[in-house]
Coordinates of C-alpha atoms in Angstrom, one line a residue:
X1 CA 121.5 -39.0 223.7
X2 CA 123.6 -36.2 222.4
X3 CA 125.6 -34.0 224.7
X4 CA 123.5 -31.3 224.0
X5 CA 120.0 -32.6 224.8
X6 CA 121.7 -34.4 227.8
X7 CA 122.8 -30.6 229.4
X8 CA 119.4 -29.2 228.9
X9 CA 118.1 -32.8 230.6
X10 CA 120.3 -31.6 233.4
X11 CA 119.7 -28.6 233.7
X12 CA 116.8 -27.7 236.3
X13 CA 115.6 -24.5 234.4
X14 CA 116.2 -25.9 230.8
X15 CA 114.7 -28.6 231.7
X16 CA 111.6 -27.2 232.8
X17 CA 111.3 -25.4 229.8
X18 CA 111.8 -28.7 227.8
X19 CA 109.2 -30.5 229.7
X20 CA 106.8 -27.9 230.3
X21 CA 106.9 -26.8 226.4
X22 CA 106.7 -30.3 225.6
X23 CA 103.5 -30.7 228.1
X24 CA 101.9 -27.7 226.2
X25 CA 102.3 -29.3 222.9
X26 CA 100.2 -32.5 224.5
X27 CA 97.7 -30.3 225.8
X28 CA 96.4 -29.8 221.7
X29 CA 95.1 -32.9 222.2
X30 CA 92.1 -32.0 224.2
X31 CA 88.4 -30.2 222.9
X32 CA 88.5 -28.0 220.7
X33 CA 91.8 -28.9 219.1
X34 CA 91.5 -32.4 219.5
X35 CA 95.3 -33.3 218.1
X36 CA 95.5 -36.9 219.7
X37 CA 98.5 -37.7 217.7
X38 CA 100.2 -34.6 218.9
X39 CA 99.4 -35.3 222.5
X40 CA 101.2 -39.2 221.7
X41 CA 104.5 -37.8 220.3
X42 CA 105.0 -35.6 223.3
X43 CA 104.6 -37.5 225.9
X44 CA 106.3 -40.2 223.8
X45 CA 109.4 -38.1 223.6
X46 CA 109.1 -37.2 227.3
X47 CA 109.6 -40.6 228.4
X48 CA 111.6 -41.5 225.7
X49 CA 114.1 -38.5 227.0
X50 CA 113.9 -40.0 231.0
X51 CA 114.1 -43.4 230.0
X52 CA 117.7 -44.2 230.6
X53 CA 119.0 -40.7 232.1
X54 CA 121.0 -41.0 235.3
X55 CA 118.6 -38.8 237.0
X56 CA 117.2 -39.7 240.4
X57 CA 113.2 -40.2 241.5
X58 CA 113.9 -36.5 242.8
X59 CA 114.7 -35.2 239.5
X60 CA 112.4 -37.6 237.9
X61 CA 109.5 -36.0 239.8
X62 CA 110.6 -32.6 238.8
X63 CA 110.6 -33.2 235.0
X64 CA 107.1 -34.7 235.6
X65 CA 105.8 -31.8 237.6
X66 CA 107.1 -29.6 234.8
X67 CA 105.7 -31.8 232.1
X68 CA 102.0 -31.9 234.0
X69 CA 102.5 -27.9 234.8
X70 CA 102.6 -27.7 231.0
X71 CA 100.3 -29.9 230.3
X72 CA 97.2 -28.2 232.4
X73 CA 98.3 -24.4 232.2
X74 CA 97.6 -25.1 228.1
X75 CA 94.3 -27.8 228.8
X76 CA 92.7 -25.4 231.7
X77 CA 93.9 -22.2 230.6
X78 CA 89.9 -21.0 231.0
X79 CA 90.0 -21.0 234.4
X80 CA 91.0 -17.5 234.8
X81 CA 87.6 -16.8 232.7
X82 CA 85.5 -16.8 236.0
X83 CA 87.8 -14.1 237.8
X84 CA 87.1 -11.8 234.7
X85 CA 83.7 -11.6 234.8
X86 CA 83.8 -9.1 238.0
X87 CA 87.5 -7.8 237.0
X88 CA 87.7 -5.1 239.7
X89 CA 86.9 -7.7 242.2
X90 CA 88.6 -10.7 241.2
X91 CA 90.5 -10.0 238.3
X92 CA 94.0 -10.0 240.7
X93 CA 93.2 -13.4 241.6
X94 CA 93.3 -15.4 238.1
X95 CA 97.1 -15.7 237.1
X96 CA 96.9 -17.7 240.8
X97 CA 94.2 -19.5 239.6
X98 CA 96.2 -20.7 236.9
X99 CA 99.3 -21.0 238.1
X100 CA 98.0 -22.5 241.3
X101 CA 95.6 -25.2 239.2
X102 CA 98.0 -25.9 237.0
X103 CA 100.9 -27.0 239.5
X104 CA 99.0 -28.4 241.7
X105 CA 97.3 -30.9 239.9
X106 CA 101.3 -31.6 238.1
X107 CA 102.0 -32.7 242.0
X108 CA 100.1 -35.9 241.1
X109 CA 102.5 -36.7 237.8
X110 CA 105.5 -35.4 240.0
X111 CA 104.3 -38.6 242.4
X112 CA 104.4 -40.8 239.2
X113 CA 107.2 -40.0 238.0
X114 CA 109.1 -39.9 241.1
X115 CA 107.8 -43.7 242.1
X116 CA 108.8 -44.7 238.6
X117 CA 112.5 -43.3 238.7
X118 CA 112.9 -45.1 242.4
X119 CA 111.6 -48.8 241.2
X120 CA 111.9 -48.7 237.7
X121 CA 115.3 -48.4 236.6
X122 CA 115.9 -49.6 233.2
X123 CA 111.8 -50.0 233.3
X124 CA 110.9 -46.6 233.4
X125 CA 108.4 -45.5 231.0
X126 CA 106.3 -48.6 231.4
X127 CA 106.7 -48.2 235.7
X128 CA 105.7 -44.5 234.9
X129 CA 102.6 -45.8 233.0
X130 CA 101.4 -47.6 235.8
X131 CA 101.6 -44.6 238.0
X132 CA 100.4 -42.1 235.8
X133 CA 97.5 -44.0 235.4
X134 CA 97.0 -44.6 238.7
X135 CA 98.0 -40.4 239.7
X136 CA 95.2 -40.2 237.4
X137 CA 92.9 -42.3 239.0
X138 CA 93.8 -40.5 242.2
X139 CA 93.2 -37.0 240.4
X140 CA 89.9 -37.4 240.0
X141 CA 88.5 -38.9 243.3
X142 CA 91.3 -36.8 246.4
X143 CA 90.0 -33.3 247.6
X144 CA 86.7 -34.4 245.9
X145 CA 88.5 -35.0 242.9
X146 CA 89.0 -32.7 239.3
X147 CA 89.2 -35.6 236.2
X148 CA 89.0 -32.8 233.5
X149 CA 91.7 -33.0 231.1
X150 CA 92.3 -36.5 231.7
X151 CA 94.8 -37.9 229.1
X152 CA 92.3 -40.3 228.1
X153 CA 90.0 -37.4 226.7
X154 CA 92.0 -37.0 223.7
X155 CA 90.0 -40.1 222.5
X156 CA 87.0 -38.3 222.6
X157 CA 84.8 -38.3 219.1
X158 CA 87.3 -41.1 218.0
X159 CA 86.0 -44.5 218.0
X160 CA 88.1 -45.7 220.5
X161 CA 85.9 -43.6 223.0
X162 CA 84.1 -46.7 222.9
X163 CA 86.4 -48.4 225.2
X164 CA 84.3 -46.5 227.7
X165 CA 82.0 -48.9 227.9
X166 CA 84.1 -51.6 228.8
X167 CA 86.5 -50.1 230.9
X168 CA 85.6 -46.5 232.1
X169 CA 87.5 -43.1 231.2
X170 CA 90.6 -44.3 232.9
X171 CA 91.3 -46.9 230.3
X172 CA 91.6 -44.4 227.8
X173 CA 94.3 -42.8 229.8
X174 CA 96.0 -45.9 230.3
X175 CA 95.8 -46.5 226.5
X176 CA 97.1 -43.7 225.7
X177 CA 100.0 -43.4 228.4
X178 CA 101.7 -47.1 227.7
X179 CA 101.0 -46.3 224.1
X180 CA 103.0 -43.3 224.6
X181 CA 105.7 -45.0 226.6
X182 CA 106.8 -48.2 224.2
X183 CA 108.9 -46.0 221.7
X184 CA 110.8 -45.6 225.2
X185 CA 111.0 -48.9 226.0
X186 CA 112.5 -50.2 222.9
X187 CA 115.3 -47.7 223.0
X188 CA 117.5 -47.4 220.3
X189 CA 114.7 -49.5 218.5
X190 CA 112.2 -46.9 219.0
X191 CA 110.8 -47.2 215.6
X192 CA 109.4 -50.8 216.7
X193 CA 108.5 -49.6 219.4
X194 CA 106.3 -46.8 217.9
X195 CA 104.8 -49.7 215.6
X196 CA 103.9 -51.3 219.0
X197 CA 102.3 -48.4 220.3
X198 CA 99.9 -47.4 217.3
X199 CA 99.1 -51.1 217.2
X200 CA 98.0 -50.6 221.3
X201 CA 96.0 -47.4 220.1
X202 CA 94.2 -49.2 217.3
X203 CA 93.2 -52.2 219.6
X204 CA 90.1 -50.7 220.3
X205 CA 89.4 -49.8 216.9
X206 CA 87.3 -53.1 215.9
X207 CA 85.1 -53.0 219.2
X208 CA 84.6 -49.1 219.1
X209 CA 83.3 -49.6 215.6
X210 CA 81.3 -52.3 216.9
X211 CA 79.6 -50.3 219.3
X212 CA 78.8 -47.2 217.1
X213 CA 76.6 -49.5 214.7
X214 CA 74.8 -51.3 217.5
X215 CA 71.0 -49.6 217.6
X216 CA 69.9 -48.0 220.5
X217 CA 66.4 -49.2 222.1
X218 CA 63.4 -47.8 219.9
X219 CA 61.3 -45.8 222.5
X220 CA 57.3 -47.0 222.5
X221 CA 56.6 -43.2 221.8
X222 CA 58.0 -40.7 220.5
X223 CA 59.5 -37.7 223.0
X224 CA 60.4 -34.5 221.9
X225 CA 63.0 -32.5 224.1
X226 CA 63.4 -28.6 224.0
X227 CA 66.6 -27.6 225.0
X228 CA 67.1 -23.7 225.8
X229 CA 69.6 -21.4 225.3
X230 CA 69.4 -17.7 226.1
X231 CA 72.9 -17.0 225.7
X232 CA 73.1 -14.4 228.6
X233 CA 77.2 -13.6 229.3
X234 CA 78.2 -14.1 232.7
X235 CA 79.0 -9.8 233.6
X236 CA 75.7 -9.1 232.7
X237 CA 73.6 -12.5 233.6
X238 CA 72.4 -11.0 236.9
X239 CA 72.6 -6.7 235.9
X240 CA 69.6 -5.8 237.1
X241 CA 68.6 -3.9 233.8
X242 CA 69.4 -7.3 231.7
X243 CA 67.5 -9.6 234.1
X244 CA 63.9 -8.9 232.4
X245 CA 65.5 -9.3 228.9
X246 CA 67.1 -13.2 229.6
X247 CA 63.8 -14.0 231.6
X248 CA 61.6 -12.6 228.8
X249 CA 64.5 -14.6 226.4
X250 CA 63.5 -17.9 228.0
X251 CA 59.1 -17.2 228.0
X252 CA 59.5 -16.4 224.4
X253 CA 61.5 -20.0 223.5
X254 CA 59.3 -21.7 226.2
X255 CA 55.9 -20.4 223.9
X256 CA 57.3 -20.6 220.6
X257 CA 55.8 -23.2 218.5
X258 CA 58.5 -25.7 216.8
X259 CA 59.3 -26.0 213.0
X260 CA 56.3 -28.0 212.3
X261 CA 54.0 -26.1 214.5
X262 CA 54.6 -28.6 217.1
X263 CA 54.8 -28.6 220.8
X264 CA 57.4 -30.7 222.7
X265 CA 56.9 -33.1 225.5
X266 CA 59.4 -31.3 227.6
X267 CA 60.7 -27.8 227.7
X268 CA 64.3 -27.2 229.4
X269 CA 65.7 -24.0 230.9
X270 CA 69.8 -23.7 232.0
X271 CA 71.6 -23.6 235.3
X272 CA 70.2 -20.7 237.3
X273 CA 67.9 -19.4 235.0
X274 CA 65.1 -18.1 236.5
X275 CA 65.9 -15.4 238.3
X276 CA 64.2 -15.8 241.6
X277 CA 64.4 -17.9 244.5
X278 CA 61.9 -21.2 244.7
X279 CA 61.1 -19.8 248.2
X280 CA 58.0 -17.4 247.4
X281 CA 58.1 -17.4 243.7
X282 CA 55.0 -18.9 243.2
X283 CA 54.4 -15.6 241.0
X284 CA 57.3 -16.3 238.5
X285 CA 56.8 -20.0 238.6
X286 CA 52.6 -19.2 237.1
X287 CA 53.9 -16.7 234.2
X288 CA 56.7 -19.7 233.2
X289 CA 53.4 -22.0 233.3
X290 CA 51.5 -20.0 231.2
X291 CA 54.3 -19.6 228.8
X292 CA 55.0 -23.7 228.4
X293 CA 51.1 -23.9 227.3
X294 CA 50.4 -26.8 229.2
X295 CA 54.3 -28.8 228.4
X296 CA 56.1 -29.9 231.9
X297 CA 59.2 -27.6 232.2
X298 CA 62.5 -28.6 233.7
X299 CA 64.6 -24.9 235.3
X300 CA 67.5 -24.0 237.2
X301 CA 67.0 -21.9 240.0
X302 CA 68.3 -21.2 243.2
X303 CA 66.4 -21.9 247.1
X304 CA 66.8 -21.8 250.3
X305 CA 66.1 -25.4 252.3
X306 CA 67.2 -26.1 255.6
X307 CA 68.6 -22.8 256.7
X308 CA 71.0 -23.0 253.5
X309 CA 71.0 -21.7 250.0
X310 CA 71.1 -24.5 247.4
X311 CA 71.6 -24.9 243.4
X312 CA 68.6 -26.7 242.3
X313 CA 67.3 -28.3 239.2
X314 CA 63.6 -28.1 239.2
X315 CA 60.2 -28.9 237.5
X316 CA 56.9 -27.8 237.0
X317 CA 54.5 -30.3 235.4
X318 CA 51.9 -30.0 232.5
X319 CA 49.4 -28.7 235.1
X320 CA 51.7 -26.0 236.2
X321 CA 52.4 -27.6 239.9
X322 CA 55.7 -27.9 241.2
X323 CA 57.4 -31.0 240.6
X324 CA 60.6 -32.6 241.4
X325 CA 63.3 -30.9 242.5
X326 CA 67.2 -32.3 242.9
X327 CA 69.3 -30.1 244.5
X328 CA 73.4 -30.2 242.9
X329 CA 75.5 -32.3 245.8
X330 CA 78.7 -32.0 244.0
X331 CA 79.9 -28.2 244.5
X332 CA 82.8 -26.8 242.7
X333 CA 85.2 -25.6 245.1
X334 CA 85.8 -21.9 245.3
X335 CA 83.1 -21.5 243.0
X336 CA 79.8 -22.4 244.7
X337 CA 81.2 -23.4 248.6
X338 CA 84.9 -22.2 250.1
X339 CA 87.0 -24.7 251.5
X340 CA 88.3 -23.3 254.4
X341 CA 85.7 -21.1 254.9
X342 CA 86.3 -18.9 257.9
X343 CA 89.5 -18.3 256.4
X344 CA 88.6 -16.8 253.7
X345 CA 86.0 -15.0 254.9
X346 CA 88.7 -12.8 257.3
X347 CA 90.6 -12.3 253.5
X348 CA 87.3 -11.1 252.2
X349 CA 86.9 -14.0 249.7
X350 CA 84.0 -15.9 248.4
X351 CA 82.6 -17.8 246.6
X352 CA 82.5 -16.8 242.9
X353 CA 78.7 -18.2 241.8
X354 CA 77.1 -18.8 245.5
X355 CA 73.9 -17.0 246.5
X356 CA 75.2 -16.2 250.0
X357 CA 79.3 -15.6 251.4
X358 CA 78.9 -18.8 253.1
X359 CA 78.1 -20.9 249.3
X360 CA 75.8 -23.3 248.6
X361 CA 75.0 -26.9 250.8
X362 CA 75.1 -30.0 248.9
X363 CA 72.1 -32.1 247.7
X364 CA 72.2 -35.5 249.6
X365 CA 73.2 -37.1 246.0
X366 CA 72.8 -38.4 242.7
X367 CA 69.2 -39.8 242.4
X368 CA 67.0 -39.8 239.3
X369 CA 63.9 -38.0 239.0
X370 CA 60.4 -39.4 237.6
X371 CA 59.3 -37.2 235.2
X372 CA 56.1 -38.9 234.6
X373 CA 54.4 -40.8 231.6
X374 CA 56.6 -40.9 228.7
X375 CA 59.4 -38.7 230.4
X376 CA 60.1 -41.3 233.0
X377 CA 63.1 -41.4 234.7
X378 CA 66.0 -38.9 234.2
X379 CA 69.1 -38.5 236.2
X380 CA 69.9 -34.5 236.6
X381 CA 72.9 -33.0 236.4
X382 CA 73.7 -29.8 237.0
X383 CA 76.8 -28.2 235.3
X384 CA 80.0 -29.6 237.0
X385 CA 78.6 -32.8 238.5
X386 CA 78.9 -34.2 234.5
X387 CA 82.9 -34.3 235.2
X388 CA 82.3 -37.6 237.4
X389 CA 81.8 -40.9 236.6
X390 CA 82.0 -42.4 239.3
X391 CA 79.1 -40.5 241.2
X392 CA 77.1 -41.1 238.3
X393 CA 78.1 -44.8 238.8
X394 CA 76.9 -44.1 243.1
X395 CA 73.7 -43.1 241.5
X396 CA 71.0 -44.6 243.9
X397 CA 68.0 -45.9 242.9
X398 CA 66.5 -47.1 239.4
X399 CA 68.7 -46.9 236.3
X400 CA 67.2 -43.9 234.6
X401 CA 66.4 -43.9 230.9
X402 CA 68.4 -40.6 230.5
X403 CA 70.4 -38.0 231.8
X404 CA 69.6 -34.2 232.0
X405 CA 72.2 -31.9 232.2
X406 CA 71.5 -28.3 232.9
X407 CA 74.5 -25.9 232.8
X408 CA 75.9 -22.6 232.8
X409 CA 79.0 -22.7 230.6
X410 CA 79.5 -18.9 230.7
X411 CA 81.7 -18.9 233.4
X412 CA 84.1 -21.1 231.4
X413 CA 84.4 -18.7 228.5
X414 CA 84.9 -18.7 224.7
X415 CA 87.8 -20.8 223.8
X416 CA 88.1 -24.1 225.4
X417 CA 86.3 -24.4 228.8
X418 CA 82.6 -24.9 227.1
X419 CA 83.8 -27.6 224.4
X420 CA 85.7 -29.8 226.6
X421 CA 82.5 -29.7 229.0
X422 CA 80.6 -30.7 226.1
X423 CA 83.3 -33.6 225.5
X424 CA 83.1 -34.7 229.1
X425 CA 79.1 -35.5 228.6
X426 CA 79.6 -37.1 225.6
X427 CA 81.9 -39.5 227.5
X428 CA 79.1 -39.9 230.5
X429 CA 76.8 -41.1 227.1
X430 CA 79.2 -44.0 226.2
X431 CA 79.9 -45.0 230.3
X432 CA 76.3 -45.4 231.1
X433 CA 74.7 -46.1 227.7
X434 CA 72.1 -43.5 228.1
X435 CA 71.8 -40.4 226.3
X436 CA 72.9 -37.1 227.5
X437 CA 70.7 -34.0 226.8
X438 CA 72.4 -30.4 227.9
X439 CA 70.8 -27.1 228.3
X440 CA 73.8 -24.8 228.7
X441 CA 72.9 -20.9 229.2
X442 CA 75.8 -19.8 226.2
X443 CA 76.3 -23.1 224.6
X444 CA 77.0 -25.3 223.7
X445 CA 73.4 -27.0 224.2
X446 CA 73.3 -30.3 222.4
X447 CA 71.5 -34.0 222.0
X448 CA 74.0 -36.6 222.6
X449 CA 72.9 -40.6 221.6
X450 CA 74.4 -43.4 223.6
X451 CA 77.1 -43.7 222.0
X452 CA 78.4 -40.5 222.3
X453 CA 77.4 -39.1 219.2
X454 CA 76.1 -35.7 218.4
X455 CA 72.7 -35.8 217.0
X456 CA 72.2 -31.7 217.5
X457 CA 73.5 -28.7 219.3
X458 CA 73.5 -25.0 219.3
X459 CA 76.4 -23.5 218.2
X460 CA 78.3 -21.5 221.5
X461 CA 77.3 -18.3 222.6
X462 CA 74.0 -17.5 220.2
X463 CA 70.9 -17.7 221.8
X464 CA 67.5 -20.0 220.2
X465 CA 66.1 -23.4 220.9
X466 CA 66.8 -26.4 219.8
X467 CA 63.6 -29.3 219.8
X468 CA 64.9 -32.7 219.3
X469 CA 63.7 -36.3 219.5
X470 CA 65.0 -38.2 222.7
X471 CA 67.3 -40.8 221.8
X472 CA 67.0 -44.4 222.9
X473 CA 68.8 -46.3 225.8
X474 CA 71.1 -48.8 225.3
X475 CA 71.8 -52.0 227.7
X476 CA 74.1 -51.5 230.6
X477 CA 77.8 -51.1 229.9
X478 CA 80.0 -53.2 231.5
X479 CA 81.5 -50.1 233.5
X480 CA 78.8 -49.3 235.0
X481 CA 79.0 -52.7 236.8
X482 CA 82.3 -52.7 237.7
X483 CA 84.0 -49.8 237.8
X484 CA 87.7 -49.7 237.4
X485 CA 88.1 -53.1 238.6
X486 CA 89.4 -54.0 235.7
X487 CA 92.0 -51.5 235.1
X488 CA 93.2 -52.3 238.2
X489 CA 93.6 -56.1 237.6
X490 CA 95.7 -55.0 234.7
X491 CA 97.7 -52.1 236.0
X492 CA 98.0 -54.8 239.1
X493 CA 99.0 -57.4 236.3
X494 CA 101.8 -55.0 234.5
X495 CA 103.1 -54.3 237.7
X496 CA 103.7 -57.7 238.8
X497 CA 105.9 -58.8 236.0
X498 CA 107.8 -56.0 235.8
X499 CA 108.9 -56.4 239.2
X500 CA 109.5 -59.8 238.5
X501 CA 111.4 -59.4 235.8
X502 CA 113.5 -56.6 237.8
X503 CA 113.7 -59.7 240.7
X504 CA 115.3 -62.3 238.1
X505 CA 117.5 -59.9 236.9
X506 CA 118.6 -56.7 238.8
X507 CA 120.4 -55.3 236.1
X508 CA 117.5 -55.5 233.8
X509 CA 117.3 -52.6 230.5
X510 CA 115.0 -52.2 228.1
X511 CA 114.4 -54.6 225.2

């Protein structure tokens, strides 16, 4: 290391700019940029920098926190978008947002990389990979858990999403974090290293290629989906003089014949579209009826159940009765309930999206919904619960023969936000070998096989319909079985000879 990169390894402050710059740089490698390699050579060269410094688990976790600081103030730079839409209100509030987001969720790096310096002496990077992995792990399921912007997701639209199937999103991050940390581990020989760790990134390859030219199950008829998006921007979603024009938006799209002169089998409005509660909207729910012509309709609108307000995805069937209803059990923090409430209620703080100060209640959980005849079962989701695998994975009940995600993607922006949403569902596609069909209020709205690939969307923020043929199942992925199970095993496995090796020899460096 030359004396000049070793002062600014040091160096608290030039060191955070090193690490956090170099955190930013892997950030490209999430939706829309989607630079993989980029996000391989920086945190390559991170751990490559740490791998033999004398720096202590203490100073170890501070170059990690700065790295993961970095890493998320780039990835989830759109969460200030929700504290813009009512500026005067809430505009003070998003550089805390960020900034707040952004280190907290480095804490869980900082943890990594501080466990790694403490055990891993000459063993670093590979010791950090296990805990990285494992932070990540932990990121999504603590304080009811945020997996977005998982390493892993980099590997999204590649074929080695596939892996997916076998293993769940986490493998992807391990994949690409021990990929990242062999250059480091063969120090000076870092070049055969490198070679090492595009080999472990190509791995995959064969059995992702595999997988995208297995077919799907043919369904026994034919079902035609219509997904709609009215494209009404978050400021002026609920202006009272705008209301009419989105809701009129929707009946139009709902009656509108299709490009053949068609009529679908299903007709799908966004996250809170209709703009009036369940309670006592009988009135509303008739003129959507008449609109759909006699097609069942799937909606999002808001109710009251229970003494509490809830965000509810539900249906109205070819006869124009009410149908099923699921109401959303995973809430986004901040946004639909508060934490901490009674707290923040003294502050004069609530929630951004909720109905009422207090926010919504939860649903009592993931459970598909039969649609009837050749709709069958689908498994809603409504906007943020398409983040979690692992609730999709608690799903009780039958195995449904598709999922339904309704959304409203306005409150993420222009940029990033609604793209990497879209990325997350096309991972939920490969996980649980069903296909994923979105209706997102400004985009992007989109038919997603399988597999995980895109068979249609609607570009963001423009407003039309978009009627598409439901794609087929395919047999259960092995993930959906067992879990991460097998990650574990083998982070478990990695773990146990290195410390091994570190027993039989104390003094133990790098090959």
């Amino acid at each position: 290391m030359t004396q000049g990169m070793a002062g600014w390894l040091g160096h608290p402050r030039r060191s955070f700019a090193l690490f956090g710059g170099l955190g930013l740089c892997a950030a490209t490698g999430q939706a829309p940029l989607g630079l993989a390699p980029v996000t391989l050579v920086s945190f390559a060269y991170a751990l490559w920098l740490l791998q033999r410094s004398p720096l202590g688990g203490r100073a170890l976790a501070w170059r990690g926190w700065a790295l993961g600081t970095g890493y998320f103030a780039g990835a989830l730079f759109w969460i200030v978008e929700p504290f813009l839409v009512d500026i005067a209100r809430h505009g003070w509030m998003a550089p805390f947002a960020l900034i707040g987001l952004a280190g907290g969720l480095a804490l869980f790096w900082a943890l990594a990389f501080g466990l790694a310096g403490r055990i891993g002496r000459g063993q670093f990077a590979l010791w950090a990979a296990v805990f990285w992995t494992l932070a990540e792990v932990l990121r999504g399921l603590v304080f009811t858990g945020f997996p977005w912007a998982a390493p892993g997701h980099i590997w999204i639209g590649w074929p080695q999403m596939q892996l997916a199937a076998l293993a769940g999103p986490d493998a992807l991050t391990a994949l690409t974090l021990f990929a990242a940390a062999l250059p480091a581990v063969f120090r000076p020989r870092w070049l055969r290293g490198a070679a090492l760790g595009v080999a472990l990134v190509l791995a995959p390859l064969p059995y992702g290629l595999w997988r995208l030219g297995q077919e799907a199950e043919v369904r026994a008829e034919p079902v035609t989906i219509r997904l709609l998006q009215p494209n009404a921007p978050q400021h002026l979603k609920w202006a009272r003089e705008m209301v009419p024009i989105w809701f009129q938006r929707n009946l139009d799209m709902s009656a509108a014949l299709g490009a053949e002169g068609g009529r679908p089998d299903l007709i799908v409005w966004p996250e809170t579209a209709v703009p009036a509660l369940l309670n006592g909207g009988e009135e509303t729910l008739g003129v959507m009826a008449q609109a759909a012509g006699g097609v069942p309709m799937v909606f999002g609108i808001q109710r009251w159940e229970g003494g509490f307000p809830r965000n509810s995805f539900a249906s109205l069937t070819a006869e124009g009765d009410l149908g099923p209803i699921y109401d959303k059990s995973h809430l986004v923090p901040f946004g639909e309930y508060m934490p901490l409430s009674a707290l923040f209620d003294r502050l004069g703080i609530g929630a951004l999206a909720a109905l009422a100060p207090g926010g919504y209640a939860p649903g009592a959980g993931l459970v598909p919904v039969d649609l009837g005849g050749k709709l069958g079962q689908v498994l809603p989701l409504i906007c943020y619960e398409a983040i979690f695998p692992h609730d999709i994975r608690a799903a009780t009940g039958p195995r449904a023969g598709w999922i339904l995600q309704i959304t409203n993607d306005a409150w993420f922006g222009a940029i990033s936000g609604p793209y990497q949403h879209l990325a997350q569902a096309r991972l939920r596609a490969v996980e649980t070998g069903l296909p994923v069909l979105r209706s997102a209020n400004t985009g992007v709205s989109a038919v997603i096989d399988a597999r995980g690939q895109l068979q249609g969307q609607l570009a963001l923020n423009t407003d039309g319909f978009l009627d598409a043929d439901l794609p087929g199942m395919m047999a259960e992925p092995p993930f959906q079985r067992f879990g991460n199970w097998p990650l574990m095993l083998a982070l478990g496995l990695v773990a146990l000879g290195l410390w091994r090796r570190m027993a039989l020899d104390p003094d133990t460096e790098a090959p």
